[in-house]
Amino acid sequence: MDMGIYSLQAARYMTGEEPVAVTARESTDRRDPRFREVEDILDWTLEFPSGAIASCQSMYSAAQNHVLLMGDAGRIELEPATRYTGNHMWVGEDGREKAVTPPPGPRVTQFAGQLDHMSESVVAGRQPIVSGEEGLRDMRIVEAIYRSAREGRTIRLG
């Protein structure tokens, strides 16, 4: 739940759709003291109404921080994708043809920008870009991921 939310959000954002089904599997060595109470690896697949498929993985035992969107017109790649600073993005038909440079301006971390936006929204009395309802949708999908892994079956989302 801690790291996988980034993959889930990327899949929802990049497709512009809500998933209709999820299939998940957990792999954890419970003898490892780090994973006595939490999972190590969760693999899940999200199915979308358009037929798009998102293959996601969240793990603590490997140093990966990568998002890749592939389609018939090209790809978008982020690596690292979710650090507070130093994220990189490439686009291209076959790979990393073009690096996307962030806009000029003061460099703040993603986290600081999110906190600034939230406080500005509260002070101005307006909805933040990401609403509480958005977080609730994420959590319902996260619950379905855990349920699928626990029950060993695909969970249809309503």
Steps between C-alpha positions, in 0.01 A plus 500: 500500500788735574674484160246329275269800510738672257459225239126498551477877458724496191281234334178688574644835396662379179195307378251762614277212607394314810593131512222245469692201641814419696699179536778490759759271653720543808848353545659542840768310688361520855832373640649837406450717812414802283191322369352333805209745508495654150525361150817524294376462142155561355439444128170612355331551168235763442251460214344816356178549298695585182689172517817662636689286751726632776756260639620632835740389770593635839792359696736595775772241437610646164617852422259588218321829439369486145182576304463401134199571279505321164251538218476474125621861450800489734594496864556714806757394757574640844810389692523571779130568503397579857792645692468840660765637262701388199217343302556457125256451213554389141264463206543337162383246249767242581637604834674795654525722193406824672559602860227723643647786699301641792389863460743764631441650838575430861575136566285362776430140578173344388404457863559868583298604195212275605500641854516858369207434266294342779556792738428755222174316422392508865581870536319586174204272581527305173527133411856369462598348164482154658181462700422277792271305267804422283680355801190298590492349147867405540436335835209295365727368224779432752252300710404301187870433429549355848176303475602352163839397638341349811223313314704407190243628251411797281291765671249692286474866593167681504 
